[in-house]
Amino acid sequence: MDRNGNSQETGYEQTHAERHKLMLRDIIKLAGSDKLVCNIGLSSFDKLAVNYLGDRYYCAVPNVEFLKSVDQLYISEQNIIYYDITKNNPEPNSKFDLVIISETLEHIFADDEIVMRSIANLLRPNGIIYLTVPNAARHINRIKLLFGKNIFWSKYDILNGGYGHIREYTVIEVKSMLEKYFDVRQIYGFNPYGSKLIRISLNLLPTSWRSTIVAIGMKRS
């Protein structure tokens, strides 16, 4: 629903529908019937999550400017908190049982250790982090490199702000990044894009070749 109360499905929603469905399956299982959940950022995933979690679902955004840049808001503004995960913040006013950071880390221009520490601060003892990032070693990138194609953004795009992901990750990097503040419980990969046949075929590949990396960790007490 947009700010005028009109429901519409965006191209982003259509592209990421399967990823959101798989995420929701995991989140419902991890959140149970009573846990407080916080998502870092705002997206169309909020629409699905609110339907299942209701007022137990919150979103954290870095600043007011970020909120103003969002065209569609699927969550009540009273359930939005302001907590900049790119800085060394004081203890937050709210604590959660589960924090989601999905397809967000690769857009954040900040030290990953600071981001992980900030998320740990948002969590209660034994709280859970649910992280998803694009896999830098996914099948299509390996094929491009095999044929001598560059998988990185051009300098022109970087200098002119035309790039999307500041940094993508590998399975090994994700595990290493989490381990300082979390006990890693599970890492797996999936391919949520393309037709059903393409998704099924690509999900037969090893985790380290799949499009998206999912990691679940528990905060160290």
mmCIF file of C-alpha atoms in Angstrom:
data_model
loop_
_atom_site.group_PDB
_atom_site.id
_atom_site.type_symbol
_atom_site.label_atom_id
_atom_site.label_comp_id
_atom_site.label_asym_id
_atom_site.label_seq_id
_atom_site.Cartn_x
_atom_site.Cartn_y
_atom_site.Cartn_z
ATOM 1 C CA MET A 1 0.000 0.000 0.000
ATOM 2 C CA ASP A 2 1.424 3.394 -0.903
ATOM 3 C CA ARG A 3 1.110 6.582 1.143
ATOM 4 C CA ASN A 4 -2.223 7.330 -0.528
ATOM 5 C CA GLY A 5 -3.664 4.007 0.569
ATOM 6 C CA ASN A 6 -3.478 2.384 -2.875
ATOM 7 C CA SER A 7 -2.380 -1.235 -3.168
ATOM 8 C CA GLN A 8 0.014 -2.010 -5.986
ATOM 9 C CA GLU A 9 2.584 -4.638 -6.832
ATOM 10 C CA THR A 10 5.921 -3.237 -7.904
ATOM 11 C CA GLY A 11 8.497 -4.776 -10.187
ATOM 12 C CA TYR A 12 10.651 -5.289 -7.100
ATOM 13 C CA GLU A 13 7.897 -7.312 -5.425
ATOM 14 C CA GLN A 14 7.496 -9.504 -8.485
ATOM 15 C CA THR A 15 11.238 -10.099 -8.846
ATOM 16 C CA HIS A 16 11.732 -10.950 -5.185
ATOM 17 C CA ALA A 17 8.434 -12.751 -4.511
ATOM 18 C CA GLU A 18 10.021 -16.195 -4.229
ATOM 19 C CA ARG A 19 12.829 -14.934 -1.983
ATOM 20 C CA HIS A 20 10.302 -13.253 0.300
ATOM 21 C CA LYS A 21 8.243 -16.449 0.451
ATOM 22 C CA LEU A 22 11.276 -18.507 1.482
ATOM 23 C CA MET A 23 12.306 -15.869 4.020
ATOM 24 C CA LEU A 24 8.832 -15.790 5.538
ATOM 25 C CA ARG A 25 8.932 -19.567 5.998
ATOM 26 C CA ASP A 26 12.135 -19.229 8.014
ATOM 27 C CA ILE A 27 11.010 -16.161 9.970
ATOM 28 C CA ILE A 28 7.713 -17.726 11.079
ATOM 29 C CA LYS A 29 9.594 -20.778 12.313
ATOM 30 C CA LEU A 30 12.207 -18.707 14.181
ATOM 31 C CA ALA A 31 9.742 -16.182 15.625
ATOM 32 C CA GLY A 32 7.292 -18.714 17.047
ATOM 33 C CA SER A 33 4.169 -17.226 18.571
ATOM 34 C CA ASP A 34 5.643 -14.665 20.959
ATOM 35 C CA LYS A 35 9.033 -13.325 19.819
ATOM 36 C CA LEU A 36 9.634 -9.689 18.883
ATOM 37 C CA VAL A 37 11.057 -9.287 15.376
ATOM 38 C CA CYS A 38 12.948 -6.347 13.878
ATOM 39 C CA ASN A 39 13.815 -5.934 10.195
ATOM 40 C CA ILE A 40 16.684 -3.651 9.201
ATOM 41 C CA GLY A 41 15.299 -1.465 6.429
ATOM 42 C CA LEU A 42 11.932 -1.136 4.749
ATOM 43 C CA SER A 43 10.711 -3.204 1.811
ATOM 44 C CA SER A 44 7.727 -5.037 0.367
ATOM 45 C CA PHE A 45 8.662 -8.005 2.579
ATOM 46 C CA ASP A 46 7.097 -6.024 5.425
ATOM 47 C CA LYS A 47 3.659 -6.568 3.879
ATOM 48 C CA LEU A 48 3.991 -10.342 4.234
ATOM 49 C CA ALA A 49 5.587 -10.212 7.666
ATOM 50 C CA VAL A 50 2.953 -7.918 9.177
ATOM 51 C CA ASN A 51 0.201 -10.296 8.059
ATOM 52 C CA TYR A 52 1.730 -13.099 10.127
ATOM 53 C CA LEU A 53 3.456 -11.265 12.979
ATOM 54 C CA GLY A 54 1.244 -8.202 13.497
ATOM 55 C CA ASP A 55 2.441 -5.811 16.188
ATOM 56 C CA ARG A 56 5.360 -8.065 17.023
ATOM 57 C CA TYR A 57 7.034 -6.858 13.833
ATOM 58 C CA TYR A 58 9.184 -3.698 13.780
ATOM 59 C CA CYS A 59 11.515 -2.032 11.294
ATOM 60 C CA ALA A 60 14.705 -0.121 12.020
ATOM 61 C CA VAL A 61 15.764 2.684 9.676
ATOM 62 C CA PRO A 62 18.945 4.764 9.819
ATOM 63 C CA ASN A 63 17.433 8.248 9.700
ATOM 64 C CA VAL A 64 14.457 10.392 8.762
ATOM 65 C CA GLU A 65 15.875 11.027 5.264
ATOM 66 C CA PHE A 66 15.847 7.288 4.573
ATOM 67 C CA LEU A 67 12.212 7.034 5.628
ATOM 68 C CA LYS A 68 11.255 9.931 3.359
ATOM 69 C CA SER A 69 12.883 8.163 0.395
ATOM 70 C CA VAL A 70 10.577 5.140 0.700
ATOM 71 C CA ASP A 71 7.643 5.283 -1.734
ATOM 72 C CA GLN A 72 5.583 2.525 -0.127
ATOM 73 C CA LEU A 73 5.158 1.900 3.569
ATOM 74 C CA TYR A 74 3.715 -1.469 4.585
ATOM 75 C CA ILE A 75 4.162 -1.041 8.325
ATOM 76 C CA SER A 76 2.649 1.320 10.891
ATOM 77 C CA GLU A 77 4.933 4.276 11.597
ATOM 78 C CA GLN A 78 4.641 3.562 15.324
ATOM 79 C CA ASN A 79 6.473 0.292 14.642
ATOM 80 C CA ILE A 80 9.400 2.045 12.999
ATOM 81 C CA ILE A 81 12.465 2.730 15.128
ATOM 82 C CA TYR A 82 15.508 4.822 14.277
ATOM 83 C CA TYR A 83 18.790 3.062 14.880
ATOM 84 C CA ASP A 84 21.793 3.684 12.658
ATOM 85 C CA ILE A 85 23.605 0.352 12.409
ATOM 86 C CA THR A 86 26.568 2.022 10.682
ATOM 87 C CA LYS A 87 27.693 3.771 13.885
ATOM 88 C CA ASN A 88 28.839 2.833 17.374
ATOM 89 C CA ASN A 89 25.481 3.510 19.027
ATOM 90 C CA PRO A 90 24.582 3.555 22.698
ATOM 91 C CA GLU A 91 22.317 0.765 23.914
ATOM 92 C CA PRO A 92 19.009 0.944 22.000
ATOM 93 C CA ASN A 93 15.718 1.611 23.752
ATOM 94 C CA SER A 94 14.208 -1.544 22.266
ATOM 95 C CA LYS A 95 15.536 -5.108 22.265
ATOM 96 C CA PHE A 96 14.386 -7.945 20.018
ATOM 97 C CA ASP A 97 14.408 -11.728 19.888
ATOM 98 C CA LEU A 98 15.058 -11.823 16.138
ATOM 99 C CA VAL A 99 16.720 -9.292 13.837
ATOM 100 C CA ILE A 100 16.469 -9.641 10.046
ATOM 101 C CA ILE A 101 18.989 -8.023 7.729
ATOM 102 C CA SER A 102 18.113 -9.211 4.237
ATOM 103 C CA GLU A 103 19.641 -7.933 0.981
ATOM 104 C CA THR A 104 20.711 -4.818 2.874
ATOM 105 C CA LEU A 105 24.305 -5.304 4.007
ATOM 106 C CA GLU A 106 25.610 -5.130 0.434
ATOM 107 C CA HIS A 107 24.218 -1.577 0.134
ATOM 108 C CA ILE A 108 25.699 -0.233 3.378
ATOM 109 C CA PHE A 109 28.877 1.813 3.176
ATOM 110 C CA ALA A 110 30.200 0.908 6.618
ATOM 111 C CA ASP A 111 32.523 -1.534 8.354
ATOM 112 C CA ASP A 112 30.762 -4.904 8.604
ATOM 113 C CA GLU A 113 32.063 -5.403 12.149
ATOM 114 C CA ILE A 114 30.286 -2.223 13.282
ATOM 115 C CA VAL A 115 27.082 -3.415 11.597
ATOM 116 C CA MET A 116 27.292 -6.833 13.299
ATOM 117 C CA ARG A 117 27.991 -5.204 16.680
ATOM 118 C CA SER A 118 25.002 -2.883 16.240
ATOM 119 C CA ILE A 119 22.736 -5.826 15.422
ATOM 120 C CA ALA A 120 24.038 -7.720 18.453
ATOM 121 C CA ASN A 121 23.122 -4.660 20.556
ATOM 122 C CA LEU A 122 19.570 -4.787 19.204
ATOM 123 C CA LEU A 123 19.190 -8.404 20.307
ATOM 124 C CA ARG A 124 18.204 -9.823 23.660
ATOM 125 C CA PRO A 125 20.388 -12.566 25.189
ATOM 126 C CA ASN A 126 20.311 -15.616 22.898
ATOM 127 C CA GLY A 127 18.605 -13.517 20.226
ATOM 128 C CA ILE A 128 18.790 -14.589 16.595
ATOM 129 C CA ILE A 129 20.215 -12.840 13.536
ATOM 130 C CA TYR A 130 18.761 -13.791 10.152
ATOM 131 C CA LEU A 131 21.013 -12.543 7.364
ATOM 132 C CA THR A 132 20.755 -12.842 3.592
ATOM 133 C CA VAL A 133 23.228 -11.443 1.053
ATOM 134 C CA PRO A 134 23.973 -11.945 -2.646
ATOM 135 C CA ASN A 135 26.607 -14.610 -3.243
ATOM 136 C CA ALA A 136 29.651 -13.169 -5.023
ATOM 137 C CA ALA A 137 30.590 -16.723 -6.080
ATOM 138 C CA ARG A 138 27.172 -17.574 -7.553
ATOM 139 C CA HIS A 139 26.987 -19.645 -10.699
ATOM 140 C CA ILE A 140 26.482 -16.772 -13.131
ATOM 141 C CA ASN A 141 29.542 -14.895 -11.825
ATOM 142 C CA ARG A 142 31.689 -18.015 -12.147
ATOM 143 C CA ILE A 143 30.538 -18.419 -15.752
ATOM 144 C CA LYS A 144 31.274 -14.756 -16.540
ATOM 145 C CA LEU A 145 34.782 -15.021 -15.122
ATOM 146 C CA LEU A 146 35.338 -18.257 -17.043
ATOM 147 C CA PHE A 147 34.679 -16.328 -20.255
ATOM 148 C CA GLY A 148 36.847 -13.392 -19.193
ATOM 149 C CA LYS A 149 33.998 -11.028 -18.275
ATOM 150 C CA ASN A 150 34.322 -8.637 -15.345
ATOM 151 C CA ILE A 151 31.755 -9.118 -12.564
ATOM 152 C CA PHE A 152 32.465 -5.772 -10.866
ATOM 153 C CA TRP A 153 30.862 -2.388 -11.429
ATOM 154 C CA SER A 154 32.692 -0.072 -13.814
ATOM 155 C CA LYS A 155 34.619 2.894 -12.422
ATOM 156 C CA TYR A 156 32.216 5.147 -14.308
ATOM 157 C CA ASP A 157 29.232 3.672 -12.452
ATOM 158 C CA ILE A 158 31.000 3.946 -9.103
ATOM 159 C CA LEU A 159 32.046 7.567 -9.648
ATOM 160 C CA ASN A 160 28.581 8.556 -10.870
ATOM 161 C CA GLY A 161 26.548 6.676 -8.285
ATOM 162 C CA GLY A 162 25.197 4.165 -10.758
ATOM 163 C CA TYR A 163 26.245 1.035 -8.881
ATOM 164 C CA GLY A 164 23.997 -1.091 -6.676
ATOM 165 C CA HIS A 165 25.980 -3.409 -4.414
ATOM 166 C CA ILE A 166 28.981 -1.949 -2.635
ATOM 167 C CA ARG A 167 30.177 -5.437 -1.734
ATOM 168 C CA GLU A 168 28.933 -8.988 -2.234
ATOM 169 C CA TYR A 169 29.998 -11.947 -0.100
ATOM 170 C CA THR A 170 30.995 -15.608 -0.160
ATOM 171 C CA VAL A 171 29.866 -18.324 2.241
ATOM 172 C CA ILE A 172 33.272 -18.311 3.960
ATOM 173 C CA GLU A 173 33.143 -14.526 4.425
ATOM 174 C CA VAL A 174 29.635 -14.612 5.893
ATOM 175 C CA LYS A 175 30.617 -17.259 8.430
ATOM 176 C CA SER A 176 33.739 -15.336 9.446
ATOM 177 C CA MET A 177 31.817 -12.050 9.700
ATOM 178 C CA LEU A 178 29.184 -13.479 12.039
ATOM 179 C CA GLU A 179 31.455 -15.481 14.299
ATOM 180 C CA LYS A 180 32.742 -12.533 16.353
ATOM 181 C CA TYR A 181 29.321 -11.843 17.910
ATOM 182 C CA PHE A 182 27.220 -14.895 17.073
ATOM 183 C CA ASP A 183 27.279 -18.656 17.178
ATOM 184 C CA VAL A 184 26.533 -19.643 13.604
ATOM 185 C CA ARG A 185 23.683 -22.156 13.580
ATOM 186 C CA GLN A 186 23.056 -22.566 9.862
ATOM 187 C CA ILE A 187 24.278 -21.324 6.487
ATOM 188 C CA TYR A 188 22.586 -22.337 3.278
ATOM 189 C CA GLY A 189 22.050 -21.003 -0.219
ATOM 190 C CA PHE A 190 19.100 -20.838 -2.568
ATOM 191 C CA ASN A 191 18.190 -19.539 -6.021
ATOM 192 C CA PRO A 192 14.905 -17.613 -5.766
ATOM 193 C CA TYR A 193 14.956 -16.048 -9.233
ATOM 194 C CA GLY A 194 13.680 -17.153 -12.631
ATOM 195 C CA SER A 195 11.073 -19.727 -13.598
ATOM 196 C CA LYS A 196 10.199 -22.679 -11.392
ATOM 197 C CA LEU A 197 12.266 -24.999 -13.583
ATOM 198 C CA ILE A 198 15.299 -22.697 -13.389
ATOM 199 C CA ARG A 199 14.972 -22.399 -9.606
ATOM 200 C CA ILE A 200 14.726 -26.163 -9.140
ATOM 201 C CA SER A 201 17.687 -26.798 -11.445
ATOM 202 C CA LEU A 202 19.940 -24.181 -9.867
ATOM 203 C CA ASN A 203 19.079 -25.303 -6.348
ATOM 204 C CA LEU A 204 20.737 -28.618 -7.186
ATOM 205 C CA LEU A 205 24.062 -26.754 -7.185
ATOM 206 C CA PRO A 206 26.275 -26.661 -4.073
ATOM 207 C CA THR A 207 25.465 -23.899 -1.564
ATOM 208 C CA SER A 208 28.580 -21.943 -2.527
ATOM 209 C CA TRP A 209 27.276 -21.636 -6.123
ATOM 210 C CA ARG A 210 23.737 -20.454 -5.363
ATOM 211 C CA SER A 211 22.455 -16.895 -5.822
ATOM 212 C CA THR A 212 21.626 -16.005 -2.230
ATOM 213 C CA ILE A 213 23.369 -16.861 1.019
ATOM 214 C CA VAL A 214 21.259 -17.264 4.168
ATOM 215 C CA ALA A 215 22.893 -17.323 7.592
ATOM 216 C CA ILE A 216 21.293 -17.812 10.993
ATOM 217 C CA GLY A 217 23.218 -17.112 14.190
ATOM 218 C CA MET A 218 22.572 -16.817 17.911
ATOM 219 C CA LYS A 219 23.946 -13.918 19.936
ATOM 220 C CA ARG A 220 26.639 -14.936 22.351
ATOM 221 C CA SER A 221 25.666 -14.290 25.964
#
